[in-house]
Coordinates of C-alpha atoms in Angstrom, one line a residue:
X1 CA -5.3 -25.7 20.4
X2 CA -3.0 -23.0 21.7
X3 CA -2.5 -20.2 19.2
X4 CA 0.8 -18.6 18.3
X5 CA 0.7 -14.8 18.4
X6 CA 1.9 -13.9 14.8
X7 CA 2.7 -15.2 11.4
X8 CA 3.5 -13.5 8.1
X9 CA 2.1 -14.2 4.7
X10 CA 4.1 -13.3 1.6
X11 CA 2.1 -13.3 -1.7
X12 CA 4.5 -13.4 -4.7
X13 CA 4.2 -13.4 -8.5
X14 CA 7.5 -13.7 -10.5
X15 CA 9.6 -12.3 -7.6
X16 CA 12.8 -14.2 -8.0
X17 CA 14.9 -11.0 -7.9
X18 CA 13.7 -9.9 -4.4
X19 CA 12.1 -12.9 -2.6
X20 CA 15.4 -14.1 -1.0
X21 CA 16.2 -10.7 0.6
X22 CA 12.7 -10.4 1.8
X23 CA 12.6 -13.8 3.5
X24 CA 16.1 -13.4 5.0
X25 CA 14.9 -10.2 6.7
X26 CA 11.6 -11.8 7.8
X27 CA 13.4 -14.9 9.3
X28 CA 15.4 -12.6 11.5
X29 CA 12.3 -11.0 12.9
X30 CA 9.6 -13.7 12.8
X31 CA 11.3 -17.1 12.4
X32 CA 11.0 -19.4 9.4
X33 CA 8.3 -21.6 10.9
X34 CA 5.9 -18.7 11.0
X35 CA 6.4 -17.5 7.5
X36 CA 4.1 -18.6 4.7
X37 CA 4.6 -17.9 1.0
X38 CA 2.1 -18.3 -1.8
X39 CA 3.5 -18.2 -5.4
X40 CA 0.5 -17.0 -7.4
X41 CA 1.2 -18.8 -10.7
X42 CA 4.8 -17.6 -11.0
X43 CA 6.7 -18.6 -14.1
X44 CA 10.1 -18.0 -12.7
X45 CA 12.0 -19.5 -9.7
X46 CA 10.0 -17.7 -7.0
X47 CA 8.6 -20.9 -5.3
X48 CA 11.9 -22.7 -5.7
X49 CA 13.9 -19.9 -4.0
X50 CA 11.2 -19.5 -1.3
X51 CA 11.5 -23.2 -0.3
X52 CA 15.2 -22.6 0.5
X53 CA 14.3 -20.3 3.3
X54 CA 10.9 -21.4 4.7
X55 CA 9.1 -24.7 4.8
X56 CA 5.6 -23.5 4.1
X57 CA 5.2 -22.6 0.4
X58 CA 2.1 -22.9 -1.7
X59 CA 2.7 -22.8 -5.4
X60 CA -0.4 -22.2 -7.4
X61 CA -0.3 -23.4 -11.0
X62 CA -2.3 -20.4 -12.4
X63 CA -2.4 -16.8 -11.4
X64 CA -5.5 -16.3 -9.2
X65 CA -5.1 -12.7 -8.1
X66 CA -3.6 -11.5 -4.8
X67 CA -6.7 -11.7 -2.7
X68 CA -7.7 -15.2 -3.8
X69 CA -4.1 -16.4 -3.4
X70 CA -4.1 -15.1 0.2
X71 CA -7.4 -16.8 0.9
X72 CA -6.2 -20.1 -0.5
X73 CA -3.0 -20.0 1.6
X74 CA -4.8 -19.1 4.8
X75 CA -7.2 -22.0 4.4
X76 CA -4.6 -24.5 3.4
X77 CA -2.5 -24.0 6.5
X78 CA -5.5 -23.1 8.7
X79 CA -3.8 -19.9 9.8
X80 CA -6.8 -18.3 11.4
X81 CA -7.1 -21.3 13.7
X82 CA -3.4 -21.3 14.6
X83 CA -2.5 -17.6 15.0
X84 CA -3.9 -14.6 16.8
X85 CA -2.6 -12.1 14.2
X86 CA -1.6 -12.5 10.6
X87 CA 0.6 -10.0 8.7
X88 CA 0.5 -9.5 4.9
X89 CA 3.9 -8.5 3.5
X90 CA 5.0 -8.0 -0.1
X91 CA 7.8 -9.9 -1.7
X92 CA 9.9 -6.8 -2.2
X93 CA 9.5 -5.6 1.4
X94 CA 12.0 -5.9 4.3
X95 CA 11.0 -5.5 8.0
X96 CA 13.1 -3.6 10.4
X97 CA 14.9 -5.8 13.0
X98 CA 12.7 -4.5 15.8
X99 CA 9.4 -4.6 13.9
X100 CA 7.9 -7.3 16.0
X101 CA 8.8 -5.6 19.3
X102 CA 7.2 -2.4 18.0
X103 CA 3.8 -3.9 17.1
X104 CA 3.3 -6.4 20.0
X105 CA 2.6 -3.6 22.4
X106 CA -0.4 -2.6 20.2
X107 CA -1.8 -6.1 20.2
X108 CA -2.7 -5.8 23.9
X109 CA -5.7 -3.7 22.9
X110 CA -6.7 -6.4 20.4
X111 CA -7.4 -4.1 17.4
X112 CA -8.7 -5.4 14.1
X113 CA -5.6 -4.2 12.3
X114 CA -2.2 -2.6 13.1
X115 CA -0.5 -0.5 10.4
X116 CA 3.2 0.1 10.2
X117 CA 5.3 2.8 8.5
X118 CA 6.4 2.4 4.9
X119 CA 9.9 3.6 3.9
X120 CA 11.4 4.0 0.5
X121 CA 14.4 2.0 -0.7
X122 CA 16.5 5.1 -1.6
X123 CA 16.9 4.5 -5.4
X124 CA 16.8 7.7 -7.5
X125 CA 14.3 10.5 -8.0
X126 CA 11.2 8.4 -7.8
X127 CA 12.2 7.1 -4.4
X128 CA 13.1 10.6 -3.4
X129 CA 9.5 11.7 -4.2
X130 CA 8.1 8.7 -2.4
X131 CA 10.2 9.7 0.6
X132 CA 8.2 13.0 0.6
X133 CA 4.9 11.3 0.0
X134 CA 5.5 8.7 2.8
X135 CA 6.5 11.4 5.2
X136 CA 3.4 13.5 4.4
X137 CA 1.2 10.4 4.6
X138 CA 2.5 9.1 7.9
X139 CA 3.5 12.2 9.9
X140 CA 0.4 14.1 9.0
X141 CA -2.4 11.9 7.7
X142 CA -1.8 8.6 9.5
X143 CA -1.1 10.3 12.9
X144 CA -4.3 12.4 12.5
X145 CA -6.3 9.4 11.4
X146 CA -5.0 7.4 14.2
X147 CA -6.2 9.9 16.7
X148 CA -9.7 9.9 15.1
X149 CA -9.6 6.1 14.7
X150 CA -10.3 6.4 11.0
X151 CA -7.2 5.2 9.2
X152 CA -8.2 5.1 5.5
X153 CA -5.6 2.6 4.1
X154 CA -3.8 -0.3 5.7
X155 CA -0.9 -0.8 3.2
X156 CA -0.5 -4.3 1.9
X157 CA 3.2 -4.4 2.8
X158 CA 2.9 -3.3 6.4
X159 CA -0.4 -4.4 8.0
X160 CA -1.2 -7.0 10.6
X161 CA -4.8 -8.3 10.9
X162 CA -6.5 -10.0 13.9
X163 CA -7.1 -13.5 12.5
X164 CA -10.7 -13.8 13.6
X165 CA -11.8 -10.9 11.3
X166 CA -10.3 -12.3 8.1
X167 CA -13.2 -14.8 7.8
X168 CA -15.6 -11.9 7.8
X169 CA -13.9 -10.1 4.9
X170 CA -15.2 -10.5 1.4
X171 CA -12.2 -11.4 -0.8
X172 CA -14.2 -11.7 -4.0
X173 CA -14.3 -8.0 -5.1
X174 CA -11.1 -8.4 -7.2
X175 CA -10.2 -4.7 -7.1
X176 CA -6.7 -3.6 -8.0
X177 CA -6.1 -2.5 -4.4
X178 CA -7.1 -5.3 -2.1
X179 CA -5.5 -3.5 0.9
X180 CA -7.8 -0.6 0.5
X181 CA -10.8 -2.9 0.1
X182 CA -9.9 -4.8 3.3
X183 CA -9.5 -1.5 5.2
X184 CA -12.9 -0.2 4.1
X185 CA -14.6 -3.4 5.0
X186 CA -13.2 -3.3 8.6
X187 CA -14.7 0.2 9.0
X188 CA -18.1 -0.5 7.4
X189 CA -18.5 -3.9 9.1
X190 CA -17.3 -2.4 12.4
X191 CA -14.9 -5.2 13.0
X192 CA -12.6 -3.2 15.3
X193 CA -10.1 -0.4 15.5
X194 CA -7.2 0.1 13.2
X195 CA -4.1 1.4 15.0
X196 CA -0.9 3.0 13.6
X197 CA 2.5 1.9 14.9
X198 CA 4.8 4.7 13.7
X199 CA 8.1 2.9 14.7
X200 CA 7.3 -0.4 13.0
X201 CA 9.2 0.2 9.8
X202 CA 8.9 -1.7 6.4
X203 CA 11.3 -0.9 3.6
X204 CA 9.8 -1.4 0.1
X205 CA 11.0 -1.0 -3.5
X206 CA 9.8 1.9 -5.7
X207 CA 9.4 1.7 -9.5
X208 CA 12.8 2.1 -11.2
X209 CA 11.4 4.1 -14.2
X210 CA 8.7 6.6 -15.0
X211 CA 6.9 4.0 -17.1
X212 CA 6.7 1.7 -14.1
X213 CA 5.8 4.6 -11.8
X214 CA 2.9 5.4 -14.1
X215 CA 1.8 1.8 -14.1
X216 CA 1.9 1.6 -10.4
X217 CA -0.1 4.8 -9.7
X218 CA -2.6 3.9 -12.3
X219 CA -3.2 0.6 -10.5
X220 CA -3.5 2.4 -7.1
X221 CA -5.7 5.1 -8.3
X222 CA -8.0 2.8 -10.4
X223 CA -8.3 0.5 -7.4
X224 CA -9.2 3.4 -5.2
X225 CA -12.1 4.4 -7.5
X226 CA -13.2 0.8 -7.8
X227 CA -13.5 0.5 -4.1
X228 CA -15.3 3.9 -3.9
X229 CA -17.9 2.5 -6.3
X230 CA -18.2 -1.0 -4.8
X231 CA -18.6 0.3 -1.2
X232 CA -20.6 3.4 -2.3
X233 CA -18.2 5.7 -0.5
X234 CA -19.4 8.6 -2.7
X235 CA -22.3 8.8 -0.3
X236 CA -21.2 11.0 2.6
X237 CA -23.0 8.8 5.2
X238 CA -20.1 7.2 7.1
X239 CA -17.0 8.5 8.8
X240 CA -14.6 6.7 6.3
X241 CA -16.4 8.3 3.3
X242 CA -16.1 11.7 4.8
X243 CA -12.4 11.1 5.5
X244 CA -11.9 10.2 1.8
X245 CA -13.6 13.4 0.8
X246 CA -11.0 15.3 2.8
X247 CA -8.2 13.3 1.3
X248 CA -9.4 14.0 -2.2
X249 CA -10.0 17.7 -1.5
X250 CA -6.4 18.8 -2.4
X251 CA -6.5 16.7 -5.6
X252 CA -9.9 18.2 -6.6
X253 CA -8.7 21.7 -5.8
X254 CA -5.5 21.3 -7.9
X255 CA -7.4 19.9 -10.8
X256 CA -9.9 22.8 -10.6
X257 CA -7.1 25.4 -10.6
X258 CA -5.4 23.6 -13.5
X259 CA -8.6 23.6 -15.5
X260 CA -9.1 27.3 -14.8
X261 CA -5.6 28.1 -15.9
X262 CA -6.1 26.1 -19.2
X263 CA -9.4 28.0 -19.9
X264 CA -7.7 31.3 -19.1
X265 CA -4.2 30.8 -20.5
X266 CA -3.0 34.3 -19.5
X267 CA -3.1 33.0 -15.9
X268 CA -1.3 29.7 -16.7
X269 CA 2.2 31.1 -16.0
X270 CA 1.2 32.4 -12.5
X271 CA -0.6 29.2 -11.7
X272 CA 2.4 27.0 -12.6
X273 CA 4.8 29.2 -10.7
X274 CA 2.7 29.3 -7.6
X275 CA 2.1 25.6 -7.8
X276 CA 5.8 24.9 -8.2
X277 CA 6.9 27.0 -5.3
X278 CA 4.2 25.7 -2.9
X279 CA 4.8 22.0 -3.8
X280 CA 8.6 22.4 -3.6
X281 CA 8.3 24.1 -0.2
X282 CA 6.0 21.3 1.2
X283 CA 8.2 18.6 -0.3
X284 CA 11.4 20.0 1.2
X285 CA 9.7 20.5 4.6
X286 CA 8.5 16.9 4.9
X287 CA 11.8 15.4 3.6
X288 CA 13.6 17.4 6.3
X289 CA 11.3 16.0 8.9
X290 CA 12.5 12.5 8.0
X291 CA 16.2 13.6 7.9
X292 CA 16.5 11.9 4.6
X293 CA 19.0 14.5 3.3
X294 CA 19.8 12.5 0.1
X295 CA 16.2 13.2 -1.2
X296 CA 16.7 17.0 -1.1
X297 CA 18.9 16.7 -4.3
X298 CA 15.8 15.7 -6.2
X299 CA 13.3 18.1 -4.6
X300 CA 13.2 20.5 -7.6
X301 CA 11.4 17.8 -9.6
X302 CA 8.8 17.0 -7.0
X303 CA 6.2 19.3 -8.6
X304 CA 6.7 17.5 -11.9
X305 CA 6.0 14.1 -10.4
X306 CA 2.9 15.6 -8.6
X307 CA 1.7 16.8 -12.0
X308 CA 1.9 13.2 -13.3
X309 CA -0.2 12.1 -10.3
X310 CA -2.7 14.8 -11.1
X311 CA -3.0 13.6 -14.7
X312 CA -3.4 10.0 -13.6
X313 CA -6.3 10.7 -11.3
X314 CA -9.1 11.5 -14.0
X315 CA -7.7 8.9 -16.4
X316 CA -7.9 6.2 -13.6
X317 CA -11.5 7.4 -12.8
X318 CA -12.5 6.8 -16.5
X319 CA -10.8 3.4 -16.5
X320 CA -12.6 2.4 -13.3
X321 CA -16.0 3.5 -14.7
X322 CA -15.5 1.8 -18.1
X323 CA -14.3 -1.4 -16.4
X324 CA -16.9 -1.6 -13.6
X325 CA -18.4 -4.8 -14.9
X326 CA -15.2 -6.7 -15.6
X327 CA -12.0 -7.6 -13.9
X328 CA -9.2 -5.2 -14.8
X329 CA -5.7 -6.4 -15.4
X330 CA -2.5 -4.6 -14.4
X331 CA 1.1 -4.6 -15.4
X332 CA 3.6 -5.7 -12.8
X333 CA 6.2 -3.1 -11.8
X334 CA 9.8 -4.1 -12.6
X335 CA 12.0 -5.2 -9.7
X336 CA 15.7 -4.8 -9.1
X337 CA 17.9 -7.2 -7.2
X338 CA 18.7 -6.3 -3.6

């Protein structure tokens, strides 16, 4: 059977506010016959709305978790047998019109995975901070990791997998960050290279409130620690574990300095001032690189959001340790209509 080159899978759970805009954007890039939606036990109109735009929709009666839902959809429609590459996209994400053209050139090398660039949806101070984070992540980390062929995370909303490797991935780990889990497995199992396509853009929603932001980063951070434990990445024996040590270095250094300042409170003021100036300078620099001028308005509060991230890191570590022998739950981030 002749394989098609690419299809897109959209896992969705109670996404009636955003699923239509996402599928409209996808249809313009991929075509409706190559888009597959799995409604993971949704209690709203997610599946009903999806069927208005694409013919292939799997509606699960109960919530099974993202990784399991993806696996069930792939098997139901025999996608690994019918396509060379399979993309995972989130229900709140929208592909740029030239996304397919940007990634197809990378398929010639037959990598295990191709990673696109994630952009913020320009909604308030949280999106402004994410604009800084995404710029730092892609322009510095992703480009450097791409050169070293050691990309650490293939984001769930902008990653394309070679179909023959999906059957070799263990989808039973049930971590809170399945995209990180898949990425680590590709490295450890030596399934192929992961390439970065910097001009393949995906726009995604950010949490609308601080409460939702906290929930999201707690899920991301806890899931990161879960995968570190599951795959024993704390052992500096592989290239990917060494890369994670480098990525965590700034976080560990910042926490160490903060602890020092708390022990010696007479230095706290100098520490906070130095931290504020340095983070503000870095934030403004990377926002300017993206030419997202609107985000500059919110740059004075970037250090405060960074402090929230810093606080979340040890709390998520404790949560991951306490919950190592059970499946952790997470709160869904609120969506806003597009």
